[in-house]
Amino acid sequence: MPKMPYRVGMTLESAPDSVVSAHSATPGSEWWRTAVIYQIYPRSFADSTGDGVGDLPGITSRLPALAELGIDAIWLSPFFRSPQKDAGYDVSNYCDVDPLFGTLADFDRLLEVAHGLGLKVIADMVPNHTSDQHVWFQEALASPEGSPERDRYMFRDGLGPNGDIPPNNWESVFGGPMWDRITNPDGTPGQWYLHIFDKSQPDLNWENPWVREQFYGILRFWLDRGVDGFRVDVAHGMIKQAGLPDYTPPAEGASMGGTGTDDSVLAPAIEDPTAPPEPPYWGQEGVHEIWRGWNRVLAEYEGDRVLCAEAWVDPLQKVALWVRPDEMSQAFNFAYMFTDWKAPALKRVITESIDAFGAVGAPATWVLSNHDVVRHASRLALTKDSPQGAGIGPNSPGKPDPVVGLRRARAATAMMLALPGSAYLYQGEELGLPEDMELPDESRQDPTWFRTQGEKYGRDGCRVPIPWESDRPAYGFNTSGHSWLPQPRDWAPFARDAQDGVPGSTLELYKDALRLRREHDLGSSTLTWVKGYGRSVVAFRTGDVLVLANLGKVAVELPVGEILLASEAITGGALPTDTTVWIHA
Ligand code: GLC
């Protein structure tokens, strides 16, 4: 056993706890304040037809497994009609199901079964942009400059004598210019339109009241069917700075994080005066009026409905503006997601999160993986930052160690699921799935890969269909064995049936954590930092549970107490490296 450098030195009772702002379910007791929400990526969850793409009936058939896991809600990534240029985040009809995924009747059935199992259902609304195949855009193309149809989108004249220079220098998130020029019906070159993402995803003009009205109708369409709320895509991008001024982004990797590295868990968050200015297309003040309107639409319906913001802005205090009482309910905590695997940084971001969201009466949220980032069972073992969307592929240098990655992922999840507020899980993380880093180039589908000419691998590595049964075709994803992204040959040990009921498996760790979280009411408990375990240990008390996560290189002596949960086997009274325990305190 490694030498133990720390003597605990004080009993639990006398430890000088420092109370961080209390999080509680007040002022409301809505279910989403403490919920664990499981993200389903429909293409890759379960395929009932064997065409290689997951679908709604496939999801419905597997819902009992999710109820058994112990989650509270599912969030479905988009299943609306779409040409699938960005895996469904390019919607051509918001009020229909894409035939790839099934029918509206299939959706109603899914909803009924989910509700019958006690699971809430959250749909993914994509309001920043439509598909270029949407009838609104097709009508805009067919209508003259300055027409009401053109005013639904962000059309502008080009610069230069021939108008062949884009209206400004903005670069698409997926690479290349943020503008494309259209051809007029008579064949002459026309105006340019803005697209923050792919050219097949034109941005809507949210200054236009007509656009706002359309979306009220779309929200009501799904609320009438019974959805419990919406995750809102690119909720920070819908209003652009007046005049659309040029903007040059800072060097990659410089804009996310802001979590600090010192050990001061109570330090107030200070805006970095040297931080680069917010891009003129992110986080503009005008977005908040939109959310107040959406809040009013949800309030028309009985019961608690949730609006969850995807808002990639910094710092957390700014993210919290999205969840003021008359706006959205919660926002993803990307600052937490991208915090390095270092105890001081984690303590700081946890404190800041609870404080920032608590200051506006919203629950803190926690997330480690989703369909846009490298899976945390790989990301946490990276030696350098992995910028969002860049991905890892066959030629990436310095591949993360899978053993270290999985061990840290288990410890990180065990820590996250003890935190007060609401947590998001991404399908497959309960199986300990790593990023698929060997996808062949010819199978890639993420527009990032194409728009950067292969310079960035993109997000396909976290979107591979998940394994259910170790010895079935496509690991039980379907019966045909075909899958839209090829599955790795060595995934059998990750399959759900290989882990179900197996003590120590990642699946059982998730089940235990979710059960204990519920039994001990951790979602609505108050977090109190506990000192005395050293700089490399995240130590906090929540309810009647003491949580210790050892991120250091050497083992730490454990206090006496009943171990409720351990992310790795504990022997000899010591907490090994990269391990989290919950102790009944
Ligand atoms: C969001 C989605 C991402 C998508 C983008 C454009 O960031 O999470 O998958 O590509 O919006 O809709």
mmCIF file of C-alpha atoms in Angstrom, residues 206-541:
data_model
loop_
_atom_site.group_PDB
_atom_site.id
_atom_site.type_symbol
_atom_site.label_atom_id
_atom_site.label_comp_id
_atom_site.label_asym_id
_atom_site.label_seq_id
_atom_site.Cartn_x
_atom_site.Cartn_y
_atom_site.Cartn_z
ATOM 1 C CA TRP A 206 -35.322 36.622 -33.546
ATOM 2 C CA GLU A 207 -35.832 40.392 -33.680
ATOM 3 C CA ASN A 208 -38.828 39.551 -35.889
ATOM 4 C CA PRO A 209 -42.062 39.101 -33.865
ATOM 5 C CA TRP A 210 -43.344 36.679 -36.505
ATOM 6 C CA VAL A 211 -40.538 34.251 -35.622
ATOM 7 C CA ARG A 212 -41.362 34.540 -31.909
ATOM 8 C CA GLU A 213 -45.028 33.757 -32.568
ATOM 9 C CA GLN A 214 -44.166 30.670 -34.622
ATOM 10 C CA PHE A 215 -42.185 29.223 -31.762
ATOM 11 C CA TYR A 216 -44.935 29.867 -29.222
ATOM 12 C CA GLY A 217 -47.080 27.678 -31.441
ATOM 13 C CA ILE A 218 -44.387 24.991 -31.692
ATOM 14 C CA LEU A 219 -43.927 24.904 -27.916
ATOM 15 C CA ARG A 220 -47.683 24.546 -27.425
ATOM 16 C CA PHE A 221 -47.810 21.739 -29.997
ATOM 17 C CA TRP A 222 -45.456 19.607 -27.877
ATOM 18 C CA LEU A 223 -46.800 20.776 -24.514
ATOM 19 C CA ASP A 224 -50.293 19.803 -25.672
ATOM 20 C CA ARG A 225 -48.942 16.307 -26.374
ATOM 21 C CA GLY A 226 -47.640 16.173 -22.805
ATOM 22 C CA VAL A 227 -43.910 16.862 -22.844
ATOM 23 C CA ASP A 228 -42.489 17.970 -19.511
ATOM 24 C CA GLY A 229 -40.268 20.659 -20.941
ATOM 25 C CA PHE A 230 -37.508 21.555 -23.348
ATOM 26 C CA ARG A 231 -33.756 21.612 -23.536
ATOM 27 C CA VAL A 232 -33.073 24.710 -25.616
ATOM 28 C CA ASP A 233 -30.318 24.502 -28.192
ATOM 29 C CA VAL A 234 -27.910 27.439 -28.550
ATOM 30 C CA ALA A 235 -29.959 29.526 -26.128
ATOM 31 C CA HIS A 236 -27.145 32.078 -26.058
ATOM 32 C CA GLY A 237 -26.961 32.746 -29.787
ATOM 33 C CA MET A 238 -30.325 33.978 -30.916
ATOM 34 C CA ILE A 239 -29.755 37.739 -30.783
ATOM 35 C CA LYS A 240 -26.772 39.276 -32.560
ATOM 36 C CA GLN A 241 -25.151 42.575 -31.666
ATOM 37 C CA ALA A 242 -26.647 45.462 -33.632
ATOM 38 C CA GLY A 243 -24.630 46.286 -36.727
ATOM 39 C CA LEU A 244 -23.025 42.819 -36.775
ATOM 40 C CA PRO A 245 -19.500 44.186 -36.071
ATOM 41 C CA ASP A 246 -16.414 42.233 -37.089
ATOM 42 C CA TYR A 247 -15.003 39.932 -34.428
ATOM 43 C CA THR A 248 -11.783 37.972 -34.201
ATOM 44 C CA PRO A 249 -11.913 35.132 -31.670
ATOM 45 C CA PRO A 250 -9.043 34.563 -29.241
ATOM 46 C CA ALA A 251 -6.742 31.586 -29.726
ATOM 47 C CA GLU A 252 -8.548 28.265 -29.223
ATOM 48 C CA GLY A 253 -9.037 27.053 -25.665
ATOM 49 C CA ALA A 254 -8.780 30.516 -24.161
ATOM 50 C CA SER A 255 -12.468 31.137 -23.692
ATOM 51 C CA MET A 256 -13.864 28.254 -21.614
ATOM 52 C CA GLY A 257 -13.177 27.449 -18.003
ATOM 53 C CA GLY A 258 -12.463 30.364 -15.736
ATOM 54 C CA THR A 259 -12.410 28.016 -12.783
ATOM 55 C CA GLY A 260 -9.124 29.025 -11.221
ATOM 56 C CA THR A 261 -6.599 26.748 -9.630
ATOM 57 C CA ASP A 262 -6.171 28.007 -6.106
ATOM 58 C CA ASP A 263 -7.617 26.309 -3.061
ATOM 59 C CA SER A 264 -9.945 29.088 -2.021
ATOM 60 C CA VAL A 265 -13.366 27.487 -2.138
ATOM 61 C CA LEU A 266 -15.040 30.592 -0.828
ATOM 62 C CA ALA A 267 -13.386 33.127 -3.087
ATOM 63 C CA PRO A 268 -15.942 35.250 -4.898
ATOM 64 C CA ALA A 269 -15.973 34.841 -8.637
ATOM 65 C CA ILE A 270 -14.261 37.786 -10.201
ATOM 66 C CA GLU A 271 -14.682 38.673 -13.797
ATOM 67 C CA ASP A 272 -11.316 38.537 -15.464
ATOM 68 C CA PRO A 273 -10.648 42.076 -16.765
ATOM 69 C CA THR A 274 -8.258 40.655 -19.350
ATOM 70 C CA ALA A 275 -10.883 38.238 -20.668
ATOM 71 C CA PRO A 276 -11.608 38.698 -24.351
ATOM 72 C CA PRO A 277 -14.914 40.414 -25.210
ATOM 73 C CA GLU A 278 -17.965 38.226 -25.707
ATOM 74 C CA PRO A 279 -18.444 37.454 -29.405
ATOM 75 C CA PRO A 280 -21.166 39.688 -30.881
ATOM 76 C CA TYR A 281 -23.314 36.610 -31.547
ATOM 77 C CA TRP A 282 -23.210 35.055 -28.060
ATOM 78 C CA GLY A 283 -24.927 36.083 -24.853
ATOM 79 C CA GLN A 284 -26.536 39.312 -26.035
ATOM 80 C CA GLU A 285 -28.931 40.961 -23.605
ATOM 81 C CA GLY A 286 -31.866 40.648 -26.029
ATOM 82 C CA VAL A 287 -32.099 36.869 -25.607
ATOM 83 C CA HIS A 288 -33.598 37.255 -22.142
ATOM 84 C CA GLU A 289 -36.819 38.783 -23.434
ATOM 85 C CA ILE A 290 -37.278 35.668 -25.564
ATOM 86 C CA TRP A 291 -37.021 33.407 -22.505
ATOM 87 C CA ARG A 292 -39.532 35.498 -20.606
ATOM 88 C CA GLY A 293 -41.970 34.811 -23.439
ATOM 89 C CA TRP A 294 -41.238 31.075 -23.346
ATOM 90 C CA ASN A 295 -41.624 31.071 -19.570
ATOM 91 C CA ARG A 296 -45.120 32.542 -20.008
ATOM 92 C CA VAL A 297 -46.065 29.828 -22.510
ATOM 93 C CA LEU A 298 -44.989 27.046 -20.140
ATOM 94 C CA ALA A 299 -46.917 28.709 -17.330
ATOM 95 C CA GLU A 300 -50.109 28.229 -19.348
ATOM 96 C CA TYR A 301 -49.824 24.510 -18.583
ATOM 97 C CA GLU A 302 -50.540 22.735 -15.347
ATOM 98 C CA GLY A 303 -47.721 20.983 -13.550
ATOM 99 C CA ASP A 304 -44.026 21.767 -13.486
ATOM 100 C CA ARG A 305 -42.396 22.106 -16.878
ATOM 101 C CA VAL A 306 -38.696 22.702 -17.357
ATOM 102 C CA LEU A 307 -36.676 24.908 -19.692
ATOM 103 C CA CYS A 308 -33.015 24.049 -19.758
ATOM 104 C CA ALA A 309 -30.570 26.390 -21.469
ATOM 105 C CA GLU A 310 -27.608 25.392 -23.517
ATOM 106 C CA ALA A 311 -25.754 28.649 -22.921
ATOM 107 C CA TRP A 312 -22.024 28.559 -23.650
ATOM 108 C CA VAL A 313 -21.095 31.799 -21.929
ATOM 109 C CA ASP A 314 -18.612 32.720 -19.258
ATOM 110 C CA PRO A 315 -18.529 33.235 -16.296
ATOM 111 C CA LEU A 316 -21.124 31.249 -14.342
ATOM 112 C CA GLN A 317 -22.684 34.463 -13.041
ATOM 113 C CA LYS A 318 -23.590 35.262 -16.617
ATOM 114 C CA VAL A 319 -25.012 31.781 -17.236
ATOM 115 C CA ALA A 320 -27.191 32.335 -14.163
ATOM 116 C CA LEU A 321 -28.911 35.221 -15.967
ATOM 117 C CA TRP A 322 -30.622 32.600 -18.136
ATOM 118 C CA VAL A 323 -32.320 31.067 -15.090
ATOM 119 C CA ARG A 324 -33.742 34.073 -13.294
ATOM 120 C CA PRO A 325 -37.210 33.293 -11.957
ATOM 121 C CA ASP A 326 -39.080 34.591 -15.005
ATOM 122 C CA GLU A 327 -36.789 32.993 -17.586
ATOM 123 C CA MET A 328 -35.563 29.418 -17.856
ATOM 124 C CA SER A 329 -35.405 26.792 -15.109
ATOM 125 C CA GLN A 330 -31.851 25.547 -15.359
ATOM 126 C CA ALA A 331 -28.749 25.863 -17.504
ATOM 127 C CA PHE A 332 -25.989 23.396 -18.273
ATOM 128 C CA ASN A 333 -22.911 23.910 -16.186
ATOM 129 C CA PHE A 334 -20.176 23.753 -18.815
ATOM 130 C CA ALA A 335 -17.675 25.407 -16.489
ATOM 131 C CA TYR A 336 -17.987 22.347 -14.239
ATOM 132 C CA MET A 337 -17.805 19.963 -17.175
ATOM 133 C CA PHE A 338 -14.535 21.448 -18.389
ATOM 134 C CA THR A 339 -12.834 21.789 -15.045
ATOM 135 C CA ASP A 340 -9.560 19.897 -14.916
ATOM 136 C CA TRP A 341 -9.330 16.817 -12.749
ATOM 137 C CA LYS A 342 -7.801 18.822 -9.914
ATOM 138 C CA ALA A 343 -9.311 19.126 -6.455
ATOM 139 C CA PRO A 344 -8.799 22.890 -5.884
ATOM 140 C CA ALA A 345 -10.308 23.754 -9.254
ATOM 141 C CA LEU A 346 -13.273 21.463 -8.676
ATOM 142 C CA LYS A 347 -13.946 22.847 -5.202
ATOM 143 C CA ARG A 348 -13.890 26.324 -6.584
ATOM 144 C CA VAL A 349 -16.233 25.657 -9.489
ATOM 145 C CA ILE A 350 -18.670 23.772 -7.242
ATOM 146 C CA THR A 351 -18.791 26.702 -4.819
ATOM 147 C CA GLU A 352 -19.167 29.204 -7.631
ATOM 148 C CA SER A 353 -21.922 27.162 -9.233
ATOM 149 C CA ILE A 354 -24.010 26.819 -6.099
ATOM 150 C CA ASP A 355 -23.527 30.500 -5.331
ATOM 151 C CA ALA A 356 -24.191 31.772 -8.849
ATOM 152 C CA PHE A 357 -27.303 29.712 -9.521
ATOM 153 C CA GLY A 358 -28.483 29.994 -5.913
ATOM 154 C CA ALA A 359 -28.287 33.798 -6.126
ATOM 155 C CA VAL A 360 -31.133 33.750 -8.649
ATOM 156 C CA GLY A 361 -33.101 30.986 -6.914
ATOM 157 C CA ALA A 362 -32.170 28.304 -9.450
ATOM 158 C CA PRO A 363 -30.688 24.881 -8.804
ATOM 159 C CA ALA A 364 -27.076 24.274 -9.680
ATOM 160 C CA THR A 365 -26.654 21.715 -12.438
ATOM 161 C CA TRP A 366 -23.864 19.254 -13.100
ATOM 162 C CA VAL A 367 -22.806 17.466 -16.245
ATOM 163 C CA LEU A 368 -19.763 15.513 -17.373
ATOM 164 C CA SER A 369 -20.640 14.277 -20.862
ATOM 165 C CA ASN A 370 -22.981 14.991 -23.755
ATOM 166 C CA HIS A 371 -23.176 14.493 -27.523
ATOM 167 C CA ASP A 372 -20.866 17.450 -28.251
ATOM 168 C CA VAL A 373 -17.822 16.648 -26.123
ATOM 169 C CA VAL A 374 -15.283 13.885 -25.663
ATOM 170 C CA ARG A 375 -16.766 11.287 -23.284
ATOM 171 C CA HIS A 376 -15.509 11.848 -19.761
ATOM 172 C CA ALA A 377 -14.113 8.313 -19.466
ATOM 173 C CA SER A 378 -11.533 9.515 -22.005
ATOM 174 C CA ARG A 379 -11.487 13.270 -21.451
ATOM 175 C CA LEU A 380 -10.472 13.052 -17.804
ATOM 176 C CA ALA A 381 -7.268 11.243 -18.755
ATOM 177 C CA LEU A 382 -6.227 13.748 -21.394
ATOM 178 C CA THR A 383 -3.039 15.475 -20.539
ATOM 179 C CA LYS A 384 -4.007 18.653 -22.397
ATOM 180 C CA ASP A 385 -7.328 20.466 -22.785
ATOM 181 C CA SER A 386 -9.585 19.080 -25.466
ATOM 182 C CA PRO A 387 -11.439 22.013 -26.938
ATOM 183 C CA GLN A 388 -15.160 21.498 -27.454
ATOM 184 C CA GLY A 389 -15.913 19.895 -30.752
ATOM 185 C CA ALA A 390 -12.336 19.127 -31.725
ATOM 186 C CA GLY A 391 -12.620 15.401 -31.019
ATOM 187 C CA ILE A 392 -9.987 12.661 -30.909
ATOM 188 C CA GLY A 393 -9.199 10.358 -33.826
ATOM 189 C CA PRO A 394 -6.698 7.824 -35.115
ATOM 190 C CA ASN A 395 -3.972 10.425 -35.700
ATOM 191 C CA SER A 396 -4.462 12.465 -32.530
ATOM 192 C CA PRO A 397 -1.295 12.676 -30.434
ATOM 193 C CA GLY A 398 -1.242 11.522 -26.808
ATOM 194 C CA LYS A 399 -4.309 9.307 -26.560
ATOM 195 C CA PRO A 400 -5.761 9.163 -23.050
ATOM 196 C CA ASP A 401 -5.033 6.056 -20.972
ATOM 197 C CA PRO A 402 -8.321 4.077 -20.859
ATOM 198 C CA VAL A 403 -7.691 2.618 -17.405
ATOM 199 C CA VAL A 404 -6.927 5.984 -15.844
ATOM 200 C CA GLY A 405 -9.828 7.532 -17.754
ATOM 201 C CA LEU A 406 -12.431 5.038 -16.570
ATOM 202 C CA ARG A 407 -11.209 5.166 -12.987
ATOM 203 C CA ARG A 408 -11.432 8.958 -12.955
ATOM 204 C CA ALA A 409 -14.797 8.901 -14.714
ATOM 205 C CA ARG A 410 -16.225 6.637 -12.006
ATOM 206 C CA ALA A 411 -14.803 8.852 -9.271
ATOM 207 C CA ALA A 412 -16.056 12.002 -11.011
ATOM 208 C CA THR A 413 -19.559 10.616 -11.429
ATOM 209 C CA ALA A 414 -19.688 9.469 -7.824
ATOM 210 C CA MET A 415 -18.742 13.000 -6.810
ATOM 211 C CA MET A 416 -21.223 14.638 -9.170
ATOM 212 C CA LEU A 417 -24.183 12.542 -8.110
ATOM 213 C CA ALA A 418 -23.685 13.638 -4.504
ATOM 214 C CA LEU A 419 -23.904 17.339 -5.366
ATOM 215 C CA PRO A 420 -27.059 19.325 -4.606
ATOM 216 C CA GLY A 421 -29.217 20.334 -7.553
ATOM 217 C CA SER A 422 -29.835 18.575 -10.828
ATOM 218 C CA ALA A 423 -27.473 16.318 -12.795
ATOM 219 C CA TYR A 424 -27.327 15.321 -16.440
ATOM 220 C CA LEU A 425 -26.119 11.953 -17.690
ATOM 221 C CA TYR A 426 -25.344 11.083 -21.309
ATOM 222 C CA GLN A 427 -26.345 7.697 -22.683
ATOM 223 C CA GLY A 428 -23.587 5.128 -22.357
ATOM 224 C CA GLU A 429 -21.704 6.836 -19.552
ATOM 225 C CA GLU A 430 -23.417 4.456 -17.112
ATOM 226 C CA LEU A 431 -21.569 1.715 -19.002
ATOM 227 C CA GLY A 432 -18.233 3.513 -18.670
ATOM 228 C CA LEU A 433 -18.032 3.963 -22.453
ATOM 229 C CA PRO A 434 -14.901 5.707 -23.668
ATOM 230 C CA GLU A 435 -14.696 7.986 -26.686
ATOM 231 C CA ASP A 436 -14.330 5.943 -29.867
ATOM 232 C CA MET A 437 -10.947 7.239 -31.004
ATOM 233 C CA GLU A 438 -10.455 4.872 -33.947
ATOM 234 C CA LEU A 439 -13.413 5.727 -36.148
ATOM 235 C CA PRO A 440 -12.302 5.479 -39.766
ATOM 236 C CA ASP A 441 -12.316 8.782 -41.627
ATOM 237 C CA GLU A 442 -14.803 7.535 -44.221
ATOM 238 C CA SER A 443 -17.443 6.875 -41.559
ATOM 239 C CA ARG A 444 -17.400 10.379 -40.098
ATOM 240 C CA GLN A 445 -20.562 12.477 -40.295
ATOM 241 C CA ASP A 446 -20.022 15.549 -38.102
ATOM 242 C CA PRO A 447 -20.044 18.739 -40.223
ATOM 243 C CA THR A 448 -17.032 19.882 -38.200
ATOM 244 C CA TRP A 449 -14.928 17.209 -39.937
ATOM 245 C CA PHE A 450 -15.994 18.388 -43.400
ATOM 246 C CA ARG A 451 -15.917 22.125 -42.767
ATOM 247 C CA THR A 452 -12.374 21.947 -41.366
ATOM 248 C CA GLN A 453 -11.215 19.618 -44.176
ATOM 249 C CA GLY A 454 -10.411 16.932 -41.646
ATOM 250 C CA GLU A 455 -8.356 19.190 -39.404
ATOM 251 C CA LYS A 456 -10.795 18.571 -36.531
ATOM 252 C CA TYR A 457 -12.245 15.120 -35.986
ATOM 253 C CA GLY A 458 -15.448 16.492 -34.480
ATOM 254 C CA ARG A 459 -17.983 14.768 -32.279
ATOM 255 C CA ASP A 460 -18.692 11.395 -33.871
ATOM 256 C CA GLY A 461 -16.512 9.591 -31.335
ATOM 257 C CA CYS A 462 -19.036 10.175 -28.551
ATOM 258 C CA ARG A 463 -22.056 9.325 -30.720
ATOM 259 C CA VAL A 464 -21.427 5.678 -31.576
ATOM 260 C CA PRO A 465 -24.475 3.423 -30.957
ATOM 261 C CA ILE A 466 -24.363 2.028 -27.435
ATOM 262 C CA PRO A 467 -23.949 -1.652 -26.540
ATOM 263 C CA TRP A 468 -26.791 -3.537 -24.868
ATOM 264 C CA GLU A 469 -25.963 -7.233 -25.252
ATOM 265 C CA SER A 470 -22.395 -8.437 -25.561
ATOM 266 C CA ASP A 471 -23.011 -11.341 -27.957
ATOM 267 C CA ARG A 472 -25.667 -9.916 -30.287
ATOM 268 C CA PRO A 473 -25.252 -8.181 -33.654
ATOM 269 C CA ALA A 474 -24.407 -4.494 -33.102
ATOM 270 C CA TYR A 475 -24.271 -5.417 -29.392
ATOM 271 C CA GLY A 476 -28.074 -5.505 -29.326
ATOM 272 C CA PHE A 477 -28.449 -1.960 -30.727
ATOM 273 C CA ASN A 478 -30.539 -3.702 -33.397
ATOM 274 C CA THR A 479 -30.856 -7.166 -34.927
ATOM 275 C CA SER A 480 -29.325 -6.410 -38.332
ATOM 276 C CA GLY A 481 -25.844 -5.672 -37.049
ATOM 277 C CA HIS A 482 -25.693 -2.459 -39.056
ATOM 278 C CA SER A 483 -24.963 0.834 -37.317
ATOM 279 C CA TRP A 484 -24.678 4.350 -38.759
ATOM 280 C CA LEU A 485 -21.288 4.747 -37.095
ATOM 281 C CA PRO A 486 -19.280 1.532 -36.771
ATOM 282 C CA GLN A 487 -18.996 0.201 -33.224
ATOM 283 C CA PRO A 488 -15.559 -0.767 -31.882
ATOM 284 C CA ARG A 489 -14.769 -4.479 -31.845
ATOM 285 C CA ASP A 490 -13.793 -4.431 -28.180
ATOM 286 C CA TRP A 491 -17.015 -3.078 -26.663
ATOM 287 C CA ALA A 492 -18.510 -6.405 -25.500
ATOM 288 C CA PRO A 493 -17.330 -5.924 -21.886
ATOM 289 C CA PHE A 494 -19.115 -2.544 -21.816
ATOM 290 C CA ALA A 495 -22.471 -4.036 -22.855
ATOM 291 C CA ARG A 496 -25.277 -3.569 -20.363
ATOM 292 C CA ASP A 497 -25.886 -7.305 -19.952
ATOM 293 C CA ALA A 498 -22.197 -7.851 -19.160
ATOM 294 C CA GLN A 499 -22.476 -5.394 -16.260
ATOM 295 C CA ASP A 500 -26.000 -5.882 -15.009
ATOM 296 C CA GLY A 501 -25.949 -7.327 -11.507
ATOM 297 C CA VAL A 502 -22.154 -7.587 -11.538
ATOM 298 C CA PRO A 503 -20.780 -6.080 -8.324
ATOM 299 C CA GLY A 504 -18.232 -3.370 -9.012
ATOM 300 C CA SER A 505 -19.370 -2.766 -12.590
ATOM 301 C CA THR A 506 -19.837 0.815 -13.716
ATOM 302 C CA LEU A 507 -23.538 0.161 -14.308
ATOM 303 C CA GLU A 508 -23.999 -1.047 -10.722
ATOM 304 C CA LEU A 509 -22.032 1.953 -9.435
ATOM 305 C CA TYR A 510 -24.464 4.287 -11.219
ATOM 306 C CA LYS A 511 -27.484 2.378 -9.932
ATOM 307 C CA ASP A 512 -26.186 2.470 -6.361
ATOM 308 C CA ALA A 513 -25.311 6.155 -6.560
ATOM 309 C CA LEU A 514 -28.710 7.072 -7.958
ATOM 310 C CA ARG A 515 -30.544 4.998 -5.346
ATOM 311 C CA LEU A 516 -28.516 6.438 -2.468
ATOM 312 C CA ARG A 517 -28.839 9.970 -3.824
ATOM 313 C CA ARG A 518 -32.581 9.550 -3.664
ATOM 314 C CA GLU A 519 -32.647 7.760 -0.284
ATOM 315 C CA HIS A 520 -30.462 10.427 1.314
ATOM 316 C CA ASP A 521 -32.184 13.295 -0.465
ATOM 317 C CA LEU A 522 -28.877 14.604 -1.746
ATOM 318 C CA GLY A 523 -30.434 16.642 -4.539
ATOM 319 C CA SER A 524 -31.913 19.042 -2.010
ATOM 320 C CA SER A 525 -29.288 18.880 0.715
ATOM 321 C CA THR A 526 -26.901 21.621 1.771
ATOM 322 C CA LEU A 527 -23.259 21.214 0.819
ATOM 323 C CA THR A 528 -20.681 21.951 3.513
ATOM 324 C CA TRP A 529 -16.959 21.811 2.776
ATOM 325 C CA VAL A 530 -14.912 19.708 5.158
ATOM 326 C CA LYS A 531 -11.276 20.574 5.773
ATOM 327 C CA GLY A 532 -8.473 18.368 7.020
ATOM 328 C CA TYR A 533 -8.038 15.924 4.171
ATOM 329 C CA GLY A 534 -5.453 17.882 2.227
ATOM 330 C CA ARG A 535 -5.311 19.847 -0.950
ATOM 331 C CA SER A 536 -5.887 16.940 -3.312
ATOM 332 C CA VAL A 537 -9.089 15.704 -1.734
ATOM 333 C CA VAL A 538 -12.539 17.080 -2.486
ATOM 334 C CA ALA A 539 -14.265 16.642 0.885
ATOM 335 C CA PHE A 540 -17.785 17.764 1.651
ATOM 336 C CA ARG A 541 -20.720 16.871 3.767
#
